[in-house]
Amino acid sequence: MLGEKYFQLDMSYWGRSRRLVIQILCIWALVAYGLPALVMETNKMNYLGFPLGYYNCAQVIPMFFGALLLIFNHVQEGIEADQMDGKPMVEAASSAALNAVLMKVYVAYTGGFISFVLFLGFLEAVGVPDQAIGILFVIFTLGMYAAIGIASRTSKSDDFYVAGRNVPPIFNGMATAADWMSGASFVGMAGTLYALGYDGLAYITGWTGGYVLVSTVIAPYLRRFGSFTVPEFIASRYQGTVQLPGGKVVEVSGVARFLATIVLLSCSFTYLTAQVYSTGVIVSRFIGIQFEVAVFSGLIGVLFCSLLGGMRAVTYTQVAQYVILIIAYTVPAICMSTTQDDGFNKNNPVEFLVYGGTLQAIALREKEMVLLGLASKVTPYLEPKWRRVDFFALTFCLMVGTASLPHVLMRYFTTPSVRAARRSVTWSLAFILVLYMTAPAYAAFAKLEAVTSVNEAVEACAQATGGDYLLKLKDLKISKDAMVIATPEIAGLPYTIAGLVSAGGLAASLSTADGLLLAISNALSHDIYFRLIDDKASIQKRLFISRVLLVVIALMAAGTAASKPADILSMVAWAFSLAASGNFPALVLGIWWRRANAQGAIAGIICGWGLTLTYLLGTVYGGWELWGGISNVAAAMFGLPVGFAANIIVSLLTAPPPDNVLAMVDSLRDFKVTGEDLTAEELEDIKEKEEALARTQARQVSNTAGATAEATAEATAEVTAEAFI
């Protein structure tokens, strides 16, 4: 009867939800790959001065993803309302009250920051030196982050690991956006578009499209499970036993947990190194110190909040950092936008509607360079230079990697409910789009601002060299990673604006570094130390271990970044491929395929992640040729299908998961079986019961081994039922 009940409920709620997800993903794939496939044809059409193909990838596709998530949320909440007999779901009163308080605090904070910037502008106008203004920017921003960290300090495990699970969706969306829009986005995105032109839009399409996968396929189910970390979910989902050749039976969930933690470490540390690197770039340029010194000095701001308050402090610091970084990114773009007069727009501050004329001017400038002999050949900025398969491969890897990054997924553990997690993803994408809609305009303005005409460049070089040298295109070099920071000065904007941009870049790098450090230290202290080494460790001891690990990992990342291993965006893309090949098959099959078992997950992680890592190391450091011409930034194109195949094949060749795991999977999928979303207080109660159960089991182990096995199975079933029914 129980199995029949599960089946019927699953067909009612899960069936409708599954069909909705399939429909959304089909539309998502059609737009994400259909419009870029037609870029050459649609570039012949114009919209407000824009080549339509370029504009589709730069602006239309990201906005469409946001609209798609709004539709998904609306329909999915309607399905859930049917399960509630039309009664609206009400969020916990504590979350609504916190939302109101935070709104007042951050409105006041935003007003204070704008006033501070205006004050610095006044100081510049009366003759205060630029370096003094830069130092004031650093002191103010780092001081604010430190103050938030002190105010949010905690010694409670729920606050430290998941911010008490009561962060309102809009503020979790802002924190996720800050966590997400790292130095790679702030410093590297516009720089990559500047250098690559159309091909750089693969990053925008991939990173925004990935949030559709997060919202529809993974985040709500992880939130319903209620874990602290991604490895904890994988260990609980992939329970099972294996009989060794000697006859000994061992539990393999610990192996799955260990491998998931290794994947987390590999992708998060690579990503963290990129953030520390970008911090060094910004600080060294901002206050004029050596790059290596800047890298280590930037760690002070990173560590302060993480050490004091864990996820709680990091969350509220990231909201503050989002305010700074988005003001810092959009203000220079708006200032440059108002100077454009292209026949379609004049003094228009809406930058993503204005830069069409700038793109046309870039195309004309490219033709002038060839005619004047400044270049033998120029690849058009608005047309693809890569093969289409390379563009699509990178886009796909970034999308899947977005849905697999542990430090992003763990942000949705902090919301008060499953519905709040879905809404939080939509808010995240909305806040991210503010920057990503601006980045193409920023890159175009920077491309054109270096010199106002080709003749101006020729005359300047002739004057500087007595007329005996002609500067050619191949002689012009600009670091992609420094372009955003340098553009305000190139455009002749006040130094206060340049300082604002540097402060925003610093906020972007520090916010992501905070999240990554927390993800790594939490995984090591909770999933390795507490779950696999010392399951009797007190909360205080676990938090102490986590804080020590924060410092050690930060120093290792700084040492690696100081060696300048690659450009920022390449390091980030490697992290996405490692996360995609290691986590995505285990997460997706664990939620969407009941037959997936522990042996399959272990095989999938080893084969998929192992192949991706091997390809990365071989092509970057081993001198290997590219396989099929696929760049190593899209290395998951090889590891991801192998990971899925290994998981599925091994799962089918071995025993199915135990009944308690199947019941857990059903509870993740079914609305009525799980009941209403658990509040933070209910989750805390469940955690306390689980810890009490663990202590009881430990005492039973000391009495008799045979009795322990039977008691553990019964107790685990009781806790699973209580946590998910």
XYZ file of C-alpha atoms in Angstrom:
725
model
C 0.000 0.000 0.000
C 2.849 2.402 0.841
C 4.517 1.765 -2.526
C 1.204 2.353 -4.306
C 0.773 5.648 -2.420
C 4.233 6.816 -3.399
C 3.561 5.870 -7.016
C 0.276 7.735 -7.214
C 1.589 10.897 -5.583
C 4.657 10.824 -7.773
C 2.556 10.637 -10.929
C 0.422 13.572 -9.782
C 2.957 16.132 -8.629
C 6.255 14.789 -9.950
C 4.787 13.970 -13.351
C 3.546 17.523 -13.891
C 6.758 19.047 -12.556
C 8.874 16.798 -14.763
C 6.914 17.715 -17.885
C 7.298 21.406 -17.066
C 11.059 21.063 -16.665
C 11.363 19.213 -19.987
C 9.353 21.917 -21.783
C 11.421 24.723 -20.242
C 14.713 23.018 -21.124
C 13.641 22.423 -24.735
C 12.858 26.130 -25.171
C 16.086 27.022 -23.358
C 18.210 24.860 -25.680
C 16.470 26.107 -28.826
C 17.170 29.750 -27.991
C 20.653 29.208 -26.523
C 21.930 27.359 -29.603
C 19.519 28.385 -32.356
C 20.168 32.133 -32.346
C 24.011 31.864 -32.255
C 23.853 29.349 -35.120
C 22.288 32.058 -37.302
C 24.665 34.875 -36.357
C 26.187 35.398 -39.813
C 22.764 35.646 -41.429
C 21.183 37.843 -38.735
C 24.200 40.172 -38.549
C 23.106 41.478 -41.948
C 20.005 42.927 -40.260
C 20.124 45.997 -38.022
C 18.206 46.916 -34.879
C 18.732 50.408 -33.403
C 22.094 50.450 -35.156
C 23.074 47.001 -33.823
C 23.943 44.031 -36.023
C 21.076 41.762 -34.961
C 23.140 38.579 -34.610
C 25.584 40.193 -32.199
C 22.773 41.872 -30.278
C 20.869 38.596 -29.943
C 23.793 36.927 -28.173
C 24.813 39.967 -26.135
C 21.397 41.131 -24.924
C 18.390 39.130 -26.157
C 19.430 35.629 -25.069
C 20.382 36.598 -21.463
C 17.144 38.562 -21.035
C 15.182 35.642 -22.432
C 16.704 33.319 -19.813
C 15.457 35.661 -17.092
C 11.954 35.695 -18.575
C 12.027 31.903 -18.841
C 12.747 31.561 -15.122
C 9.856 33.871 -14.273
C 7.524 31.663 -16.324
C 8.910 28.508 -14.715
C 8.412 29.858 -11.194
C 4.857 30.952 -11.930
C 3.779 27.604 -13.400
C 5.619 25.517 -10.785
C 4.038 27.458 -7.926
C 0.668 26.868 -9.572
C 1.343 23.122 -9.545
C 2.215 23.328 -5.857
C -0.885 25.399 -5.125
C -2.978 22.563 -6.589
C -1.371 20.225 -4.060
C -2.376 22.654 -1.301
C -6.000 22.792 -2.529
C -5.442 26.355 -3.672
C -4.212 27.602 -0.296
C -1.231 29.972 -0.643
C 2.068 28.914 0.883
C 3.144 31.342 3.571
C 6.804 31.956 4.327
C 7.959 31.905 7.932
C 7.175 35.158 9.772
C 10.804 35.437 10.861
C 11.946 35.553 7.215
C 9.460 38.294 6.302
C 10.530 40.389 9.318
C 14.216 39.911 8.449
C 13.509 40.982 4.868
C 11.997 44.274 6.066
C 14.920 44.997 8.397
C 17.542 44.187 5.747
C 15.783 46.382 3.204
C 16.074 49.410 5.493
C 19.693 48.657 6.388
C 20.908 48.252 2.810
C 18.985 51.248 1.461
C 20.745 53.350 4.106
C 24.060 51.659 3.259
C 23.636 52.417 -0.462
C 22.854 56.050 0.263
C 25.892 56.280 2.506
C 28.189 54.797 -0.139
C 26.931 57.163 -2.848
C 27.481 60.096 -0.474
C 31.011 58.861 0.214
C 31.799 58.709 -3.519
C 30.453 62.240 -4.010
C 32.610 63.407 -1.105
C 35.708 61.889 -2.743
C 34.761 63.646 -5.977
C 34.717 66.916 -4.045
C 38.165 66.130 -2.582
C 39.523 65.503 -6.075
C 38.061 68.804 -7.271
C 39.851 70.748 -4.511
C 43.189 69.131 -5.316
C 43.571 66.097 -3.017
C 46.154 63.705 -4.594
C 44.847 60.672 -6.506
C 46.752 58.198 -4.337
C 45.095 59.585 -1.196
C 41.672 59.130 -2.784
C 42.572 55.558 -3.697
C 43.662 54.797 -0.139
C 40.406 56.254 1.221
C 38.458 53.980 -1.119
C 40.322 50.919 0.163
C 39.987 51.882 3.825
C 36.260 52.624 3.552
C 35.285 49.489 1.623
C 37.409 47.064 3.629
C 36.292 48.763 6.837
C 32.633 48.291 5.929
C 33.183 44.608 5.157
C 35.007 44.154 8.461
C 32.209 45.893 10.360
C 29.606 43.580 8.801
C 31.762 40.574 9.644
C 32.018 41.655 13.288
C 28.264 42.316 13.514
C 27.490 38.893 11.985
C 29.919 36.778 14.011
C 28.468 33.503 15.257
C 29.333 30.259 17.008
C 26.210 28.327 15.926
C 26.794 25.636 13.313
C 23.626 26.454 11.349
C 24.613 30.115 11.115
C 28.216 29.313 10.225
C 27.434 26.723 7.543
C 24.082 27.881 6.041
C 23.348 31.347 7.560
C 20.541 29.941 9.692
C 18.530 29.010 6.562
C 16.493 32.211 6.751
C 18.045 34.523 4.137
C 15.207 36.173 2.122
C 15.233 35.405 -1.643
C 16.023 38.937 -2.839
C 19.041 39.271 -0.531
C 20.207 35.742 -1.223
C 19.967 36.659 -4.907
C 22.182 39.698 -4.345
C 24.665 37.650 -2.320
C 24.721 34.937 -4.987
C 25.251 37.554 -7.703
C 28.204 39.016 -5.785
C 29.520 35.504 -5.104
C 29.129 34.719 -8.797
C 30.341 37.963 -10.398
C 33.901 37.406 -9.463
C 37.007 39.070 -10.758
C 36.414 36.979 -13.870
C 33.164 38.803 -14.592
C 34.101 42.252 -13.319
C 37.681 42.399 -14.539
C 37.824 39.663 -17.161
C 34.452 39.678 -18.954
C 34.639 43.047 -20.703
C 38.360 42.486 -21.312
C 37.637 39.204 -23.062
C 34.910 40.817 -25.183
C 37.383 43.605 -25.993
C 39.924 41.060 -27.229
C 37.679 38.410 -28.811
C 34.665 40.370 -29.995
C 31.711 38.140 -30.843
C 33.388 34.909 -29.652
C 33.602 36.277 -26.101
C 29.799 36.248 -25.943
C 30.029 32.484 -25.347
C 30.846 33.366 -21.736
C 27.749 35.544 -21.330
C 25.440 32.969 -22.935
C 26.945 30.109 -20.943
C 26.999 31.785 -17.559
C 23.468 33.185 -17.764
C 21.990 30.044 -19.320
C 23.413 27.949 -16.532
C 20.992 29.489 -14.047
C 18.079 27.922 -15.922
C 19.651 24.536 -15.130
C 20.236 25.548 -11.511
C 16.589 26.523 -10.991
C 14.892 23.697 -12.856
C 17.136 20.680 -12.302
C 19.135 20.969 -9.082
C 18.712 23.821 -6.556
C 15.137 23.156 -5.272
C 15.901 19.494 -4.625
C 19.126 20.203 -2.767
C 17.264 22.737 -0.620
C 14.515 20.225 0.136
C 17.137 17.741 1.276
C 18.507 20.318 3.726
C 22.211 19.456 3.802
C 25.168 21.662 4.716
C 27.325 20.861 1.659
C 27.132 19.260 -1.789
C 29.336 16.283 -0.750
C 26.917 15.632 2.127
C 24.025 15.295 -0.329
C 26.037 12.968 -2.566
C 27.026 10.786 0.404
C 23.406 10.506 1.602
C 22.025 9.848 -1.872
C 24.642 7.261 -2.801
C 24.526 4.894 0.145
C 25.222 1.227 -0.443
C 27.455 -1.684 0.433
C 30.090 -3.625 -1.482
C 31.398 -7.085 -0.624
C 35.178 -7.282 -0.845
C 36.994 -10.417 -2.110
C 37.653 -11.547 1.458
C 33.938 -11.488 2.243
C 33.982 -8.250 4.204
C 31.019 -5.912 3.530
C 31.831 -2.190 3.511
C 29.695 0.947 3.214
C 30.694 3.010 0.163
C 28.915 6.302 0.865
C 32.136 7.524 2.499
C 33.983 6.928 -0.776
C 31.363 8.959 -2.659
C 31.670 11.730 -0.071
C 35.473 11.723 -0.338
C 35.448 11.888 -4.153
C 32.832 14.664 -4.145
C 35.047 16.619 -1.756
C 38.053 16.126 -4.048
C 36.004 17.496 -6.967
C 34.958 20.447 -4.811
C 38.561 21.155 -3.853
C 39.836 20.984 -7.428
C 37.286 23.337 -8.986
C 36.980 25.688 -6.006
C 40.730 26.081 -5.489
C 41.238 26.818 -9.190
C 38.449 29.394 -9.036
C 39.832 30.829 -5.777
C 43.269 31.288 -7.310
C 41.689 33.340 -10.097
C 40.002 35.612 -7.537
C 43.170 36.156 -5.547
C 44.973 36.871 -8.816
C 42.405 39.506 -9.790
C 42.670 41.015 -6.291
C 46.401 41.410 -6.857
C 45.834 43.052 -10.265
C 43.414 45.585 -8.762
C 45.274 46.403 -5.549
C 48.661 46.714 -7.279
C 47.255 49.178 -9.818
C 45.029 50.939 -7.295
C 47.588 51.893 -4.665
C 50.797 51.250 -6.592
C 52.366 48.297 -4.785
C 54.092 45.213 -6.185
C 51.745 42.522 -7.536
C 53.006 39.763 -5.230
C 52.584 42.014 -2.179
C 49.108 43.028 -3.354
C 48.049 39.385 -3.621
C 48.826 38.634 0.017
C 47.535 41.957 1.331
C 44.191 41.323 -0.358
C 43.767 38.217 1.794
C 43.128 40.360 4.867
C 39.755 41.441 3.539
C 38.941 37.933 2.343
C 39.656 36.241 5.645
C 38.120 38.737 8.043
C 34.459 37.999 7.346
C 34.925 34.267 6.730
C 36.758 33.715 9.998
C 34.283 35.584 12.173
C 30.861 34.597 10.951
C 31.075 31.927 8.280
C 28.181 31.843 5.823
C 26.126 34.328 7.828
C 28.827 37.015 7.732
C 29.771 36.202 4.149
C 26.131 36.475 3.003
C 25.527 39.951 4.373
C 28.989 41.129 3.328
C 28.314 39.921 -0.204
C 25.095 41.936 -0.355
C 27.110 45.042 0.551
C 29.768 44.105 -1.998
C 27.142 43.705 -4.716
C 25.964 47.277 -4.139
C 29.523 48.582 -4.572
C 30.489 46.454 -7.555
C 27.342 47.147 -9.570
C 27.546 50.910 -8.985
C 31.229 50.783 -9.869
C 30.602 48.873 -13.108
C 27.589 50.767 -14.424
C 28.538 54.380 -13.586
C 31.560 54.560 -15.982
C 29.553 52.811 -18.693
C 26.732 55.324 -18.256
C 29.209 58.224 -18.335
C 30.708 56.948 -21.604
C 27.237 56.197 -22.970
C 26.085 59.799 -22.600
C 28.918 60.962 -24.873
C 27.759 58.838 -27.819
C 26.048 60.411 -30.825
C 25.568 57.798 -33.519
C 22.454 59.015 -35.282
C 20.230 56.739 -33.239
C 21.074 57.955 -29.748
C 22.343 61.192 -28.249
C 23.165 61.651 -24.563
C 21.372 58.381 -23.821
C 22.416 56.911 -20.424
C 21.001 53.418 -21.139
C 24.281 51.891 -22.233
C 22.977 48.589 -23.614
C 20.783 50.509 -26.099
C 23.479 52.942 -27.187
C 26.586 51.053 -28.262
C 25.250 49.984 -31.670
C 26.808 53.073 -33.235
C 30.044 52.287 -31.419
C 30.080 48.807 -32.956
C 29.608 50.330 -36.415
C 32.481 52.747 -35.743
C 34.692 49.800 -34.732
C 33.857 48.045 -38.016
C 34.790 51.176 -39.981
C 38.005 51.590 -37.972
C 39.009 48.011 -38.851
C 38.604 48.759 -42.584
C 40.614 51.995 -42.230
C 43.508 50.112 -40.659
C 43.780 47.788 -43.654
C 43.475 50.661 -46.175
C 46.180 52.705 -44.421
C 48.547 49.753 -44.127
C 48.315 49.571 -40.351
C 47.285 45.922 -40.582
C 47.486 43.326 -43.307
C 44.239 41.734 -42.191
C 41.705 42.388 -39.432
C 39.240 39.781 -38.215
C 35.897 41.582 -37.847
C 34.995 42.303 -34.227
C 31.326 41.460 -34.838
C 31.832 38.112 -36.571
C 32.846 34.695 -35.192
C 36.480 33.702 -35.480
C 36.101 30.349 -33.723
C 34.488 27.319 -35.262
C 30.845 27.035 -34.286
C 31.578 23.793 -32.467
C 34.111 25.635 -30.274
C 31.590 28.366 -29.417
C 28.884 25.826 -28.593
C 31.254 23.581 -26.631
C 32.399 26.425 -24.379
C 28.818 27.648 -23.919
C 27.673 24.166 -22.925
C 30.524 23.598 -20.466
C 29.898 26.956 -18.788
C 26.160 26.258 -18.493
C 26.647 22.843 -16.934
C 29.518 24.098 -14.794
C 27.305 26.858 -13.411
C 24.823 24.219 -12.255
C 27.639 22.222 -10.632
C 29.749 24.760 -8.739
C 29.571 23.910 -5.010
C 30.002 27.496 -3.784
C 27.017 28.585 -5.917
C 24.768 25.647 -5.022
C 25.438 26.026 -1.296
C 23.951 29.536 -1.454
C 20.528 27.952 -1.989
C 20.891 25.955 1.227
C 20.477 29.279 3.049
C 16.899 30.099 1.959
C 13.909 29.455 4.265
C 12.061 27.154 1.811
C 12.140 25.341 -1.526
C 9.977 28.010 -3.138
C 12.344 30.659 -1.784
C 15.273 28.761 -3.328
C 13.642 28.873 -6.773
C 12.829 32.564 -6.426
C 16.338 33.191 -5.186
C 17.789 31.726 -8.403
C 15.632 34.126 -10.438
C 16.750 37.082 -8.330
C 20.352 35.917 -8.746
C 20.084 35.971 -12.528
C 18.310 39.344 -12.475
C 21.134 40.942 -10.470
C 23.781 39.233 -12.616
C 22.144 40.530 -15.797
C 22.704 44.120 -14.666
C 26.446 43.574 -15.113
C 26.308 41.182 -18.067
C 24.034 43.517 -20.050
C 26.595 46.281 -19.488
C 29.780 44.300 -20.269
C 29.407 44.306 -24.111
C 28.835 48.078 -24.062
C 31.821 48.588 -21.750
C 34.031 46.539 -24.089
C 32.855 48.424 -27.184
C 33.412 51.829 -25.593
C 36.895 50.739 -24.485
C 37.713 49.447 -27.973
C 36.955 52.849 -29.430
C 38.179 55.123 -26.612
C 41.904 54.378 -26.888
C 42.134 56.775 -29.842
C 39.375 58.786 -31.466
C 40.574 58.028 -35.020
C 43.232 56.126 -36.937
C 44.755 59.383 -38.190
C 45.153 60.567 -34.591
C 47.198 57.437 -33.775
C 49.359 57.871 -36.895
C 50.025 61.541 -36.147
C 50.858 60.836 -32.501
C 53.415 58.203 -33.466
C 54.915 60.430 -36.151
C 55.392 63.266 -33.666
C 56.890 60.957 -31.057
C 59.423 59.402 -33.439
C 60.206 62.222 -35.842
C 58.039 60.676 -38.527
C 60.215 57.615 -39.054
C 57.939 55.027 -37.493
C 54.352 53.995 -38.129
C 52.512 52.268 -35.298
C 50.771 49.141 -36.565
C 47.990 47.030 -35.119
C 50.380 44.259 -34.098
C 52.260 46.789 -31.935
C 49.194 47.539 -29.804
C 48.851 45.353 -26.724
C 46.573 45.731 -23.720
C 46.091 43.269 -20.895
C 42.561 41.871 -20.929
C 42.663 41.702 -17.151
C 43.541 45.398 -16.777
C 41.188 46.808 -19.430
C 38.187 47.500 -17.179
C 40.335 49.189 -14.551
C 42.169 51.321 -17.122
C 39.247 52.369 -19.347
C 37.881 55.220 -17.152
C 41.294 56.889 -17.227
C 41.650 56.295 -20.974
C 38.220 57.883 -21.476
C 39.306 60.945 -19.479
C 36.888 60.404 -16.609
C 37.721 61.802 -13.142
C 40.034 59.725 -10.970
C 37.188 59.228 -8.487
C 35.385 57.186 -11.160
C 38.558 55.162 -11.796
C 38.884 54.603 -8.052
C 35.235 53.570 -7.886
C 35.852 50.953 -10.591
C 38.835 49.580 -8.690
C 36.785 49.420 -5.489
C 34.076 47.534 -7.389
C 36.566 45.082 -8.827
C 37.998 44.523 -5.372
C 34.485 43.897 -4.014
C 33.799 41.385 -6.806
C 36.999 39.441 -6.177
C 36.685 39.468 -2.381
C 33.026 38.374 -2.409
C 33.715 35.333 -4.570
C 36.886 34.485 -2.675
C 34.875 34.537 0.581
C 32.340 32.071 -0.815
C 34.983 29.773 -2.262
C 37.048 29.728 0.920
C 33.948 28.871 2.901
C 32.984 26.075 0.504
C 36.451 24.524 0.727
C 36.891 24.829 4.488
C 33.344 23.601 5.204
C 33.848 20.563 3.015
C 37.134 19.691 4.704
C 35.928 20.308 8.259
C 32.408 18.871 7.897
C 32.655 16.200 5.193
C 36.191 14.957 5.795
C 37.074 15.716 9.413
C 33.661 15.365 11.100
C 32.046 12.701 8.912
C 35.066 10.540 8.106
C 37.681 11.168 10.849
C 36.116 12.294 14.154
C 32.316 11.999 14.226
C 32.305 12.887 17.955
C 33.883 16.317 17.465
C 31.978 19.130 19.160
C 30.580 22.069 17.207
C 33.233 24.338 18.717
C 36.022 22.038 17.592
C 34.577 21.737 14.084
C 34.306 25.510 13.741
C 37.881 25.914 14.983
C 39.111 23.372 12.407
C 37.166 25.206 9.692
C 38.739 28.553 10.600
C 42.259 27.134 10.644
C 41.649 25.611 7.212
C 40.416 28.981 5.924
C 43.791 30.538 6.685
C 45.830 27.654 5.262
C 43.843 27.487 2.010
C 43.957 31.259 1.565
C 47.741 31.290 1.876
C 48.058 28.426 -0.617
C 45.834 30.248 -3.109
C 47.849 33.449 -2.715
C 51.094 31.601 -3.306
C 49.687 30.005 -6.459
C 48.233 33.296 -7.757
C 51.533 35.108 -7.212
C 53.080 32.848 -9.887
C 50.547 34.175 -12.480
C 49.570 30.735 -13.865
C 47.182 32.033 -16.597
C 44.750 34.807 -17.388
C 41.764 35.102 -15.051
C 39.037 33.906 -17.398
C 40.943 30.781 -18.452
C 41.438 29.687 -14.834
C 37.742 30.213 -14.164
C 36.733 28.215 -17.241
C 38.909 25.318 -16.047
C 37.043 25.344 -12.728
C 33.717 25.119 -14.550
C 34.829 22.099 -16.566
C 36.101 20.301 -13.466
C 32.836 20.970 -11.604
C 30.703 19.943 -14.581
C 32.418 16.617 -15.180
C 32.725 15.709 -11.494
C 29.444 16.907 -9.972
C 26.789 17.245 -12.653
C 26.255 13.543 -13.526
C 26.085 12.539 -9.843
C 23.695 15.366 -8.946
C 21.360 15.060 -11.936
C 21.139 11.269 -11.935
C 20.834 11.255 -8.147
C 17.709 13.417 -8.365
C 16.184 12.382 -11.672
C 17.030 8.651 -11.952
C 16.107 6.388 -9.040
C 18.259 3.510 -10.312
C 21.548 5.427 -9.945
C 23.577 3.793 -7.170
C 26.781 4.369 -5.216
C 28.980 2.229 -7.444
C 27.772 4.115 -10.519
C 28.358 7.513 -8.905
C 31.891 6.561 -7.859
C 32.695 5.268 -11.346
C 31.196 8.371 -12.955
C 33.199 10.796 -10.815
C 36.472 8.918 -11.294
C 36.073 8.538 -15.060
C 34.481 11.892 -15.919
C 36.417 14.173 -13.605
C 39.613 12.165 -14.094
C 39.458 12.483 -17.888
C 38.777 16.223 -17.718
C 41.664 16.802 -15.302
C 43.984 14.699 -17.465
C 43.086 16.688 -20.597
C 43.576 19.993 -18.773
C 46.981 19.044 -17.366
C 48.118 17.486 -20.629
C 47.209 20.421 -22.849
C 48.266 23.175 -20.437
C 51.479 21.708 -19.023
C 52.213 18.525 -20.994
C 52.408 19.882 -24.522
C 49.517 17.732 -25.795
C 47.718 18.578 -29.003
C 44.075 19.603 -28.612
C 41.647 16.740 -29.188
C 39.549 17.621 -32.196
C 40.654 21.216 -31.805
C 38.534 21.640 -28.634
C 40.177 24.157 -26.292
C 40.986 23.128 -22.733
C 38.588 25.797 -21.426
C 35.879 23.409 -22.695
C 37.558 20.273 -21.329
C 34.272 18.970 -19.867
C 33.123 18.141 -23.406
C 35.144 14.949 -22.999
C 34.727 14.209 -19.296
C 31.001 14.989 -18.960
C 29.606 12.333 -21.357
C 32.085 9.791 -20.006
C 30.924 10.559 -16.459
C 27.265 10.073 -17.391
C 28.011 6.869 -19.310
C 30.094 5.344 -16.503
C 27.463 6.194 -13.886
C 24.613 4.692 -15.905
C 26.439 1.552 -17.074
C 27.899 0.653 -13.677
C 24.563 1.371 -11.942
C 22.766 -1.023 -14.305
C 25.398 -3.720 -13.830
C 25.220 -3.603 -10.020
C 22.511 -3.877 -7.381
C 19.898 -1.080 -7.121
C 20.045 1.415 -4.250
C 18.653 0.312 -0.863
C 15.008 1.009 -0.047
C 15.742 3.905 2.323
C 17.614 5.707 -0.468
C 14.749 5.152 -2.900
C 12.343 6.557 -0.310
C 14.601 9.581 0.094
C 14.627 10.178 -3.680
C 10.828 9.967 -3.768
C 10.573 12.428 -0.906
C 12.770 14.921 -2.776
C 10.469 14.733 -5.770
C 7.049 14.671 -4.149
C 5.380 17.699 -2.615
C 2.835 15.920 -0.402
C 5.195 13.285 0.917
C 7.686 15.952 2.037
C 4.902 18.175 3.372
C 5.325 21.928 3.604
C 8.806 23.369 3.402
C 10.684 23.068 6.656
C 11.472 26.225 8.599
C 14.912 26.918 10.014
C 13.697 25.959 13.483
C 12.378 22.596 12.265
C 15.633 21.873 10.467
C 17.617 22.701 13.604
C 15.453 20.263 15.534
C 16.087 17.552 12.939
C 19.845 18.158 13.108
C 19.790 17.850 16.891
C 17.920 14.543 16.622
C 20.418 13.275 14.048
C 23.339 14.132 16.332
C 21.609 12.454 19.273
C 21.053 9.389 17.128
C 24.748 9.355 16.139
C 25.784 9.390 19.805
C 23.354 6.558 20.573
C 24.764 4.508 17.715
C 28.309 5.069 18.954
C 27.388 3.671 22.389
C 25.734 0.676 20.763
C 28.894 -0.037 18.761
C 30.878 -0.468 21.962
C 28.425 -3.176 23.196
C 28.034 -5.555 20.303
C 28.830 -5.288 16.610
C 25.947 -7.476 15.508
C 23.348 -5.462 17.393
C 24.753 -2.241 15.991
C 24.126 -3.168 12.366
C 20.445 -3.932 13.036
C 19.873 -0.893 15.273
C 21.557 1.480 12.823
C 19.376 0.354 9.926
C 16.186 0.870 11.965
C 17.285 4.213 13.397
C 18.376 5.555 9.993
C 15.003 4.672 8.515
C 13.240 6.516 11.365
C 15.346 9.648 10.951
C 14.925 9.618 7.174
C 11.167 9.342 7.516
C 11.021 12.146 10.085
C 13.254 14.458 8.018
C 11.422 14.040 4.729
C 7.796 13.163 5.491
